[in-house]
Coordinates of C-alpha atoms in Angstrom, one line a residue:
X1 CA -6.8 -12.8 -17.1
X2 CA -6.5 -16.3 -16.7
X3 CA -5.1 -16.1 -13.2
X4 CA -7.7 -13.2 -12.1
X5 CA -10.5 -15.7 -13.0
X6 CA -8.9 -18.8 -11.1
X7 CA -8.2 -16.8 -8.4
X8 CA -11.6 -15.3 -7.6
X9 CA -13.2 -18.8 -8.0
X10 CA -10.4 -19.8 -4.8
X11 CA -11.4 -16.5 -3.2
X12 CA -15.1 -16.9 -2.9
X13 CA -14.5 -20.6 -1.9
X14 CA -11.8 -19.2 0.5
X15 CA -14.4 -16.6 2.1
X16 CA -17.5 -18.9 1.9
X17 CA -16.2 -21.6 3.7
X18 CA -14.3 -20.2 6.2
X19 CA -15.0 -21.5 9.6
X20 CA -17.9 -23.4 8.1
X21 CA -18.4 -27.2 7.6
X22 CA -17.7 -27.4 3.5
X23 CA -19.9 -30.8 3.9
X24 CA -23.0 -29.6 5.0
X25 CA -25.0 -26.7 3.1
X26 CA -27.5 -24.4 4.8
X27 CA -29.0 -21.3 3.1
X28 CA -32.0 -19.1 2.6
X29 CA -33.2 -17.1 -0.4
X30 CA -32.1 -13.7 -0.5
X31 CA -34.3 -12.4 -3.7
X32 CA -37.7 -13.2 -4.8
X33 CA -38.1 -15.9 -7.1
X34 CA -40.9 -16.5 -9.9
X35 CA -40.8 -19.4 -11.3
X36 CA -42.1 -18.1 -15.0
X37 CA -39.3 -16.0 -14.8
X38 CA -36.6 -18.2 -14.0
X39 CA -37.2 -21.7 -15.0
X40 CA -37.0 -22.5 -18.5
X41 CA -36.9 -25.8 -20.8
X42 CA -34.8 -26.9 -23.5
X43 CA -37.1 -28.3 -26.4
X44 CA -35.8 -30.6 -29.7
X45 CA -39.1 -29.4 -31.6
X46 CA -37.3 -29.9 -35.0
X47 CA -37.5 -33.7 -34.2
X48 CA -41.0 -33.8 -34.1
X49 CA -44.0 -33.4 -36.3
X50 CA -46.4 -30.5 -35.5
X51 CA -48.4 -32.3 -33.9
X52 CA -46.1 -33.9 -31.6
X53 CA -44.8 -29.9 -31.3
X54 CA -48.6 -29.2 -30.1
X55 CA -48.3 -31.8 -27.7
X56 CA -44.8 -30.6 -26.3
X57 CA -46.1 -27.2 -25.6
X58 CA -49.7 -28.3 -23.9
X59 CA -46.9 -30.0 -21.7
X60 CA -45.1 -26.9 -20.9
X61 CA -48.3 -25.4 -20.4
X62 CA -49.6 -27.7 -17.9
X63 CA -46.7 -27.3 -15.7
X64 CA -47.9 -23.8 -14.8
X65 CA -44.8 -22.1 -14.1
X66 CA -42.7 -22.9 -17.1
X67 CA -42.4 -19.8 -19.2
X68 CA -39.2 -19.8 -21.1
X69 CA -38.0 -22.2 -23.9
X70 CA -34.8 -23.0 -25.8
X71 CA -34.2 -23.9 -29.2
X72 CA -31.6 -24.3 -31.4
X73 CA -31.0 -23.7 -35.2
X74 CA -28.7 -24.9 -37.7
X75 CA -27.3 -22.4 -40.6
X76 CA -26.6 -26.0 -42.3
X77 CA -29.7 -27.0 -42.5
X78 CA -30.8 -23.9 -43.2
X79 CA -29.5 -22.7 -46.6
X80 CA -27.4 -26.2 -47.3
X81 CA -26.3 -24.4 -51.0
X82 CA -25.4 -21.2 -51.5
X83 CA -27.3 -20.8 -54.6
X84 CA -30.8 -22.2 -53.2
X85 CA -33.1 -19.9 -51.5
X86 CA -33.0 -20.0 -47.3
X87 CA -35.8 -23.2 -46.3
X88 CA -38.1 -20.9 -44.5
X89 CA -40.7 -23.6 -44.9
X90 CA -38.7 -26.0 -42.2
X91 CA -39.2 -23.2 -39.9
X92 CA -42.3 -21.4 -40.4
X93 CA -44.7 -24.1 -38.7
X94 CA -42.8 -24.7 -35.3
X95 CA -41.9 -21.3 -34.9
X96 CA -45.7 -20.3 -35.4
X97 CA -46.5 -23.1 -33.2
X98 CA -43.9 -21.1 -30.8
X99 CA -45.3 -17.8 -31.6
X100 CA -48.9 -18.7 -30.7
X101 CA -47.8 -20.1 -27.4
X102 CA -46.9 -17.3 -26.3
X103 CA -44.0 -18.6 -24.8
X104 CA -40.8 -16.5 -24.3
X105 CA -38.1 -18.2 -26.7
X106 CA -34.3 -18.3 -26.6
X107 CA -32.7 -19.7 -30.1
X108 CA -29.0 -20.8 -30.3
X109 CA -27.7 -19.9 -34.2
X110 CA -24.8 -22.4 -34.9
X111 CA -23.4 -24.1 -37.7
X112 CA -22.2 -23.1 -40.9
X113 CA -22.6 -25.1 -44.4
X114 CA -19.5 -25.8 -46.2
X115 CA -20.3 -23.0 -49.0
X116 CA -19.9 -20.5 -46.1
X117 CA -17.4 -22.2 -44.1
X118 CA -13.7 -22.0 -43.5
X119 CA -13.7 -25.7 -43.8
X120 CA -11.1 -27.1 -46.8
X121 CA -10.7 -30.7 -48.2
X122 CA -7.4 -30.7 -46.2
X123 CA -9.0 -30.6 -42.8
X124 CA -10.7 -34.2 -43.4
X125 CA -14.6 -35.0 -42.6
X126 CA -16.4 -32.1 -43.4
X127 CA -18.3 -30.9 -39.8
X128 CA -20.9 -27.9 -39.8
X129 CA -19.1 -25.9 -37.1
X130 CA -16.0 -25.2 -38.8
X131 CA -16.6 -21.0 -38.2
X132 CA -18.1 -19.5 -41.0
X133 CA -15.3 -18.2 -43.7
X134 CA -17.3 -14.6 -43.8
X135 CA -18.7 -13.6 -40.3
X136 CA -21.2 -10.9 -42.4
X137 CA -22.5 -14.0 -43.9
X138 CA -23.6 -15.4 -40.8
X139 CA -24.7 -12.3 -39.2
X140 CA -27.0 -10.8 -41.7
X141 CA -28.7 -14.8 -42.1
X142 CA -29.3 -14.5 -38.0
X143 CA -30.7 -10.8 -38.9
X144 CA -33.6 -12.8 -41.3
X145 CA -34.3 -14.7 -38.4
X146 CA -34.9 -12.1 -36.1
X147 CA -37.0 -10.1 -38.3
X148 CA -38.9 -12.5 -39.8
X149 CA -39.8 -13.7 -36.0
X150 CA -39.2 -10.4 -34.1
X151 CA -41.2 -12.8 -31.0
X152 CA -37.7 -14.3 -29.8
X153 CA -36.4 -12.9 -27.1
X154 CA -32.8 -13.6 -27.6
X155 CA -31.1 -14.8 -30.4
X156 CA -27.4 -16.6 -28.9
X157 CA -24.7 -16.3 -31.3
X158 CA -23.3 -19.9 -31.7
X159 CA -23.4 -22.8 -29.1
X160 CA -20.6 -24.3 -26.9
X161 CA -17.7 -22.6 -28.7
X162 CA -15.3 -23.4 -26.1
X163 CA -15.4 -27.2 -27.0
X164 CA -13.0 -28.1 -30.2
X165 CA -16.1 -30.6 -31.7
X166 CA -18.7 -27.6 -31.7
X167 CA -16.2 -24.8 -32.5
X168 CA -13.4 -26.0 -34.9
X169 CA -11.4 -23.0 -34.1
X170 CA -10.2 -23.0 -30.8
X171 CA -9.8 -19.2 -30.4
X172 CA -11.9 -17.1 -28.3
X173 CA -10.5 -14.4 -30.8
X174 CA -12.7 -15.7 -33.9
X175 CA -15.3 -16.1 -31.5
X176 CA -15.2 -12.6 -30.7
X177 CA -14.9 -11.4 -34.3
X178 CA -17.9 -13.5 -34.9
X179 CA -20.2 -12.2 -32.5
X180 CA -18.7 -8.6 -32.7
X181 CA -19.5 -8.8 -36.9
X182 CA -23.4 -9.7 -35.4
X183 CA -23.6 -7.1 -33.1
X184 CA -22.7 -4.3 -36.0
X185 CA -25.4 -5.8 -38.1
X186 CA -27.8 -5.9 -35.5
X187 CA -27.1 -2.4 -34.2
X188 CA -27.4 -0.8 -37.8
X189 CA -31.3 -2.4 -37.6
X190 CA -31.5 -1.6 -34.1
X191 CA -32.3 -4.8 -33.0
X192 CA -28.4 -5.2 -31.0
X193 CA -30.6 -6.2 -27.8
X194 CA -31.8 -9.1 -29.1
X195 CA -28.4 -10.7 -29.4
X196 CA -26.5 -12.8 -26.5
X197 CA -23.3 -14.2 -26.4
X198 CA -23.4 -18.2 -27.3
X199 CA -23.8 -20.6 -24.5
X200 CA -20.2 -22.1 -23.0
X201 CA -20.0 -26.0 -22.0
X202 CA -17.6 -26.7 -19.2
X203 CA -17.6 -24.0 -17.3
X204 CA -16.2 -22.1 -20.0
X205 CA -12.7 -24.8 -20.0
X206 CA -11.4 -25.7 -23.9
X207 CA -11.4 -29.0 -22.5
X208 CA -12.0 -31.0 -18.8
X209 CA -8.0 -30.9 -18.8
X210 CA -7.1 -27.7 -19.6
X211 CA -7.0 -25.4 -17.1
X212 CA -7.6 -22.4 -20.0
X213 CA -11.0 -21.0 -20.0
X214 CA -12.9 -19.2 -23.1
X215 CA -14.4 -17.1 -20.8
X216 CA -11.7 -15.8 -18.9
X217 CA -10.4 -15.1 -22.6
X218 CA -13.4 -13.2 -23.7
X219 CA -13.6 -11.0 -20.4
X220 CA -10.0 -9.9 -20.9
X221 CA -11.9 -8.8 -24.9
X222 CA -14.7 -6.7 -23.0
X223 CA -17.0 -9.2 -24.9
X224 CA -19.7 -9.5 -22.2
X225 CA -20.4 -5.6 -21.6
X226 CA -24.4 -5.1 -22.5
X227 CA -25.0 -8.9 -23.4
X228 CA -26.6 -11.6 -21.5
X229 CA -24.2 -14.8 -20.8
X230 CA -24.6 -18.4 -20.4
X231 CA -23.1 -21.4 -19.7
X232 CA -24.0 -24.9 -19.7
X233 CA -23.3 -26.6 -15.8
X234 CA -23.7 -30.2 -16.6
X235 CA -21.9 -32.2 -13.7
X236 CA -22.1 -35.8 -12.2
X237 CA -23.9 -34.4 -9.2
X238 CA -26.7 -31.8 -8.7
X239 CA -24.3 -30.6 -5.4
X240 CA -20.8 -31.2 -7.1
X241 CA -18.2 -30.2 -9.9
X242 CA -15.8 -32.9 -9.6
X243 CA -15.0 -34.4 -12.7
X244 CA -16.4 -31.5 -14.7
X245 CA -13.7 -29.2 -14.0
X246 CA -9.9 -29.1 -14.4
X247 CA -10.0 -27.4 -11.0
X248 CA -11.1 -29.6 -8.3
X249 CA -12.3 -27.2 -5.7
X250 CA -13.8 -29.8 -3.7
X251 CA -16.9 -32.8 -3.9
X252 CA -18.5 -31.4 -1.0
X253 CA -21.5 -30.2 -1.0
X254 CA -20.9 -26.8 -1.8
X255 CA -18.9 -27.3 -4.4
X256 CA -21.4 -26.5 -7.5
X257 CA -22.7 -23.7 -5.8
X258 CA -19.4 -21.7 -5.0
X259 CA -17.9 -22.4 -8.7
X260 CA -21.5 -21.2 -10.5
X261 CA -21.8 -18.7 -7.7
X262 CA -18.3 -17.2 -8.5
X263 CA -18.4 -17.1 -11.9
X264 CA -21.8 -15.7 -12.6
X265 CA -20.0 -13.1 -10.4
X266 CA -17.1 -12.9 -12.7
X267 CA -19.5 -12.6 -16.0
X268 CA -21.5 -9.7 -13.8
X269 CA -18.8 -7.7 -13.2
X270 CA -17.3 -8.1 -16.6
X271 CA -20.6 -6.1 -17.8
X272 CA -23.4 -9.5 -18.6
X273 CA -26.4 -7.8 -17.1
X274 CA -28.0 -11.5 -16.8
X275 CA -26.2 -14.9 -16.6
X276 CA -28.4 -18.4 -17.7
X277 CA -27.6 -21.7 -16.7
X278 CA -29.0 -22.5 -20.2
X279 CA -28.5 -26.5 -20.2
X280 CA -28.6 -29.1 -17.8
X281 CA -29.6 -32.4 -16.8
X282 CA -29.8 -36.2 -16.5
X283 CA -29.9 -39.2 -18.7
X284 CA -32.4 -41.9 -17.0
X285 CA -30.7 -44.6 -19.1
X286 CA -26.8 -44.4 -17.3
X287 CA -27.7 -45.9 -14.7
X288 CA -29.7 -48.9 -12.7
X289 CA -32.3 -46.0 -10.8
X290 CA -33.5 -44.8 -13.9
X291 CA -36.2 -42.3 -13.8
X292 CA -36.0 -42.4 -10.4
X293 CA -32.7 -40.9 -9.9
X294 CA -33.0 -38.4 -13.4
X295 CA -36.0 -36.9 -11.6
X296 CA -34.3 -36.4 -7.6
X297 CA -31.4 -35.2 -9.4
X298 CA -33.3 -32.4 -11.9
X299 CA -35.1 -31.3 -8.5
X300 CA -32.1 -30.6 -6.4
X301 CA -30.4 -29.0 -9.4
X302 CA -33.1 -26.5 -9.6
X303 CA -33.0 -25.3 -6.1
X304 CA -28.8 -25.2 -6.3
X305 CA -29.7 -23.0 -9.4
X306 CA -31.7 -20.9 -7.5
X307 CA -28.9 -20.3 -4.9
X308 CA -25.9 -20.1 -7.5
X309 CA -28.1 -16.4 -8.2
X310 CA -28.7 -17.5 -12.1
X311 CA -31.3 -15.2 -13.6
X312 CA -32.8 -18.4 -15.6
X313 CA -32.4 -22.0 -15.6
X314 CA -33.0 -24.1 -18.7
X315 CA -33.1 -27.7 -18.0
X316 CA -32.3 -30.4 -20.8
X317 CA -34.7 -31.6 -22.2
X318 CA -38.4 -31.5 -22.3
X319 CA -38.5 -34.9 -24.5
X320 CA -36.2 -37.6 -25.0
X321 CA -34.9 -38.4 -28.5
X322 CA -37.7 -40.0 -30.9
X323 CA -36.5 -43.1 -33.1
X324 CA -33.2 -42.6 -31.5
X325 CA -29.6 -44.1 -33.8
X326 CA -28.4 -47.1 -32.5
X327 CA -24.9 -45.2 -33.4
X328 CA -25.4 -42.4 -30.5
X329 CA -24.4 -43.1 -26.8
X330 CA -28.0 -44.2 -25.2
X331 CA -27.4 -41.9 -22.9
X332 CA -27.7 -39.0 -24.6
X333 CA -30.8 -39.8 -26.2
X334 CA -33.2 -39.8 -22.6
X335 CA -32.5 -36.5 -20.9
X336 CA -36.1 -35.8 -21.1
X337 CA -39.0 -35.3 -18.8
X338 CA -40.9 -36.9 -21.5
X339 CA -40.3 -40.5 -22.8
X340 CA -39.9 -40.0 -27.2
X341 CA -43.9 -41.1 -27.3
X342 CA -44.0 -37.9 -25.2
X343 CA -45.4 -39.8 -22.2
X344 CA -44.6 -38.6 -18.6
X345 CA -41.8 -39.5 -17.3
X346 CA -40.9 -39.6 -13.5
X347 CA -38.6 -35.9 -13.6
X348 CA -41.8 -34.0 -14.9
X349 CA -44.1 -35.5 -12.1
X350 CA -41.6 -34.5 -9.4
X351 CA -41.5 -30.5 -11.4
X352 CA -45.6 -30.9 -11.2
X353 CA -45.5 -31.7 -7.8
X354 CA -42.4 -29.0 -6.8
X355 CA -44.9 -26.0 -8.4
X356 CA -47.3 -27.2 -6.3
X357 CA -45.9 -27.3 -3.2
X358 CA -44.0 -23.6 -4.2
X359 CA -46.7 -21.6 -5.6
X360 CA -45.4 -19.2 -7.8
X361 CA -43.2 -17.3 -6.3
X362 CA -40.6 -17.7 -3.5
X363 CA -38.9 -14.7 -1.3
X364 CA -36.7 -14.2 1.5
X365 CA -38.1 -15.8 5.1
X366 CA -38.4 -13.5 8.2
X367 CA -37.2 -14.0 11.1
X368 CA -34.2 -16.1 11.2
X369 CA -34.4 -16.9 14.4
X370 CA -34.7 -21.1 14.9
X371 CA -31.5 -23.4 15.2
X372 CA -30.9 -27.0 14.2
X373 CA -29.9 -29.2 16.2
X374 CA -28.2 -32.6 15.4
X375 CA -26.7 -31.9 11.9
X376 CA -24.5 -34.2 10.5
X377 CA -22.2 -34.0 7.2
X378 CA -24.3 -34.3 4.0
X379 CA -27.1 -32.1 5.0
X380 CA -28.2 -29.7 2.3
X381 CA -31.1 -27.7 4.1
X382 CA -32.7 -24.6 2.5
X383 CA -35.3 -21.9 3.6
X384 CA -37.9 -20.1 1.9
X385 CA -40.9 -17.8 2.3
X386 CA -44.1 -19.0 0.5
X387 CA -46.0 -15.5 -1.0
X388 CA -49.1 -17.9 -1.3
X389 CA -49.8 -18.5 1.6
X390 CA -47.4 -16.7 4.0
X391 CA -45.5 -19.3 5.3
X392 CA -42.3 -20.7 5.9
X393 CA -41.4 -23.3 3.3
X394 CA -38.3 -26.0 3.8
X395 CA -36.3 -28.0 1.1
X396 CA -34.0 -30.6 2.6
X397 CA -32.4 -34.2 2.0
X398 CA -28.6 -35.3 2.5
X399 CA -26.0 -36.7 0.3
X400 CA -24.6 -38.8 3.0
X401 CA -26.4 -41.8 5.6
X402 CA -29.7 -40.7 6.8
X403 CA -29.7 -38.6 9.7
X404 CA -32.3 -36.7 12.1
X405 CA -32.5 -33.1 12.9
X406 CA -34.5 -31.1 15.4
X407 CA -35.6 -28.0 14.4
X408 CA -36.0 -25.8 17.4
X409 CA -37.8 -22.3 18.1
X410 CA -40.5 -22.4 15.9
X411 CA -43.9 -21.4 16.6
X412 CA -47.1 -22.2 15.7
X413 CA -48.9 -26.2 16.5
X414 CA -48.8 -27.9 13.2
X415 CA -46.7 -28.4 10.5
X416 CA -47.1 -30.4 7.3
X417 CA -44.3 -32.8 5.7
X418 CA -44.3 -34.1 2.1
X419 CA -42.2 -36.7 0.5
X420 CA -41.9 -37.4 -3.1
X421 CA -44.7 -40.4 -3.5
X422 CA -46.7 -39.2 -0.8
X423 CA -50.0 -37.4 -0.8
X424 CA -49.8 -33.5 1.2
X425 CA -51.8 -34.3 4.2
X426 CA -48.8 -35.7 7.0
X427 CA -49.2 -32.6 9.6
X428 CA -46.7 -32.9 12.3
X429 CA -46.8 -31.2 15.9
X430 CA -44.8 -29.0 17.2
X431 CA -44.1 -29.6 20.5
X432 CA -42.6 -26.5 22.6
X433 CA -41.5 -24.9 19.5
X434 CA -39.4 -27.8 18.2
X435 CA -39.9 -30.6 15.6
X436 CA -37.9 -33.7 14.9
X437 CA -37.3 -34.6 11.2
X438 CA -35.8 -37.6 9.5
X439 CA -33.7 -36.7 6.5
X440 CA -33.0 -39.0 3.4
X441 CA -31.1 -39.0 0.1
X442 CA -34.7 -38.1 -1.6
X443 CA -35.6 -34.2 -1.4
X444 CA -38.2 -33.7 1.2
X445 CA -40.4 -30.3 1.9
X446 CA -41.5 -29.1 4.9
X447 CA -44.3 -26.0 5.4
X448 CA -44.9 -24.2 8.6
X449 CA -47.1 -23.7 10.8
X450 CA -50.2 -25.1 9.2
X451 CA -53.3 -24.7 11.3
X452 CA -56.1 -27.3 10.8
X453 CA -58.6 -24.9 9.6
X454 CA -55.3 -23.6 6.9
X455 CA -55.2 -20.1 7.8
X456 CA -52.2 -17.8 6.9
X457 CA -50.6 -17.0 9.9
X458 CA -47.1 -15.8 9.5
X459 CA -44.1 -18.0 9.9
X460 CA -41.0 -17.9 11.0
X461 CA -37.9 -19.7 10.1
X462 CA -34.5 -21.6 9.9
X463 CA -31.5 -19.2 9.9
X464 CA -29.1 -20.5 7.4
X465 CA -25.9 -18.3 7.7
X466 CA -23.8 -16.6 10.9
X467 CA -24.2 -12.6 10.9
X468 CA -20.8 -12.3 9.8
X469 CA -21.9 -13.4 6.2
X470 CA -22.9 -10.5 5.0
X471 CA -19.5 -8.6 5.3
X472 CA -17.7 -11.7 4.2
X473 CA -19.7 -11.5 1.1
X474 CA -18.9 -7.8 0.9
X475 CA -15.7 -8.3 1.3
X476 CA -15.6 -10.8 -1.7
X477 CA -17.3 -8.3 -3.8
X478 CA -14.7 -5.7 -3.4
X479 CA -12.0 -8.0 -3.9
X480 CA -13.7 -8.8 -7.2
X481 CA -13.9 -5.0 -8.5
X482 CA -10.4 -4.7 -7.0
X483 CA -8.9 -7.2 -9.2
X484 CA -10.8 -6.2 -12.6
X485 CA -9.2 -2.8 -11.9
X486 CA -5.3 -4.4 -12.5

């Protein structure tokens, strides 16, 4: 199974690229997208006093189109001895605070105390995620939870069990035997569709060496059929893979985009009726751009999320680490889009301004019918249809030198740029159906035609793909179906 999964990774890539510029990405959305639907936030609420957990979620709300939140919880620091009583108390405020929100919740289950785990004196330093010694154990603990708050949507079983530090087993065969020992318990209370399999880091690899992948492994055990997956994308670059995976497909611009693409494929086909990218992000302490880069990165990742046809997209984190250790990695501790004070930080003004410029929803443009002209390599360059007003809506920046395009065949007079920094307001003419744009490392949105008195005439827009796409994509699919049949 192995093989099968390696090999339709290389196929998509194969089909995708072929006869295309690998170093240049062009697309336009082929589904509708609501943003309350598919963006979601990763939240650290047990670090933070209630009303630091009020504050969090007035946050979320003032976004406007952040819906979805993920938590995690520990069985360790949940019932720490086997003969005390389970510390509701720790949980009962936050998740109340949750509950009231009315915000649609994911929570992760992972750990295991050492009364319940198969941890022995012989294995050294005690760790919480040795597996738990009785998976029943475990289960029927994570069948409290869900009945005690029957609000949470999903209830993941575990957390990046393919890495060694967060699963101390190393066999996607405990794995399995954990989450199948959850599913019989939730199925005898009928509550088996709340569970999901555990989120994977890495792509699903044991390690960034090893070109063995947990998922792979747990396809071949018909693990996925009826359950949502996840995984956890985390890469150097919003566009790129390399040095995330054993594989190195390629550090071109596609190269994110047709590994998530081709796996959420995989995970479909092997029966996951939805696939999350359930963690991702930026520290804006690694490096000398700070904020600035943490928050052009977390926009860029969004829209290659959008295109990689996740169903959600959790970014990590809403706040960064409060009182952080001075033992931890600094980085770690400032993935937020809040500072530990839970100020704003520069990635959540970029996300307030994004929503604005969106709207709600997103959908497929109509007629694809305008070229560009002048493209050079590093162009990333997507098209969208805005429901709010009926217009076409562009995304577009490079990852190489700056360059200038000319969009040609549009129609309409005006057209309105914005740049991160910059107010709405700089209308641009279109001059015999063409306009000439300047394109920079920074993502930059463009909205077509604008009239001055704002009406909503329809647009139309930037074709992203030759006809022959679609069969090639076909053609991918029915390789796919043809291999899981071996």
């Amino acid at each position: 199974m192995k093989i099968k999964l390696i090999l339709i990774i290389i196929l998509n890539i194969f089909i995708f690229i072929n006869g295309q510029n690998n170093k240049v990405l062009i697309k336009s959305l082929n589904r509708d997208i609501n943003f309350l639907d598919f963006f979601g936030i990763n939240c650290e609420f047990n670090l933070f006093s209630s009303d630091g957990v009020s504050t969090q979620i007035a946050f979320i709300k003032a976004l406007n189109k952040v819906n979805w939140i993920r938590i995690g919880i520990r069985f360790d620091e949940l019932q720490p001895q086997e003969n005390e009583p389970i510390k509701w108390e720790s949980l009962d405020a936050p998740m109340s605070q949750i509950k009231a929100s009315g915000l649609n919740t994911i929570v992760y289950f992972t750990g295991a105390p050492k009364w319940a785990s198969v941890y022995t004196t012989d294995d050294g330093e005690f760790s919480p995620f040795y597996p738990p010694k009785d998976n029943n154990v475990f289960a029927n603990v994570l069948l409290e939870m869900a009945k005690r708050y029957p609000f949470v949507k999903y209830w993941q079983v575990w957390d990046k069990m393919n890495d060694d530090l967060y699963w101390k087993s190393s066999s996607a065969d405990d794995y399995s035997s954990l989450f199948e020992a959850c599913v019989d318990v939730f199925k005898a209370n009928k509550l088996d569709g709340l569970l999901s399999v555990g989120s994977f880091s890495e792509f699903g690899y044991y390690s960034p060496d090893d070109t063995n992948n947990m998922i792979d492994d747990l396809v071949k055990l018909d693990l996925f059929k009826g359950y949502t997956a996840s995984y956890q994308p985390y890469t150097a670059y919003p566009e790129s893979t390399t040095n995330t995976l054993p594989i190195d497909f390629a550090d071109q611009n596609q190269s994110y985009l047709l590994v998530s693409s081709a796996l959420n494929q995989v995970l479909k086909t092997a029966g996951a009726p939805m696939v999350f990218s359930s963690s991702w992000g930026w520290s804006s302490n690694n490096t000398d751009k700070g904020e600035t880069l943490q928050a052009n990165y977390i926009v860029k990742r969004l829209f290659m999320d959008i295109f990689s046809n996740f169903d959600k997209s959790f970014i990590y984190s809403l706040a960064d680490i409060p009182n952080p250790s001075s033992n931890t990695d600094s980085s770690i501790n400032y993935y937020g889009l809040l500072t530990g004070s839970l100020n704003k930080k520069d990635a959540f003004k970029e996300l307030e301004m994004v929503f604005q410029i969106t709207g709600l929803t997103l959908t497929k443009p109509e007629n694809l019918k305008s070229e560009i002209l002048g493209v050079q390599d590093g162009l990333v360059f997507y098209t969208f249809k805005k429901t709010t007003t009926n217009t076409t809506l562009v995304a577009f920046y490079t990852t190489n030198k700056e360059q200038t395009i000319t969009l040609t065949g549009l129609t309409g007079e005006k057209a309105q740029r914005l740049d991160f920094g910059a107010t709405y307001t700089n209308k641009l003419d279109i001059v015999n159906g063409s306009l000439t744009l300047s394109v920079n490392s920074t993502m930059s949105f463009l909205e077509y035609p604008i009239k001055d008195d704002s009406s909503d005439e329809p647009s139309d827009s930037i074709s992203s793909f030759k006809a022959s796409s679609f069969c090639l994509i076909l053609i991918l699919n029915i390789i796919i179906l043809f291999i899981f049949s071996l």
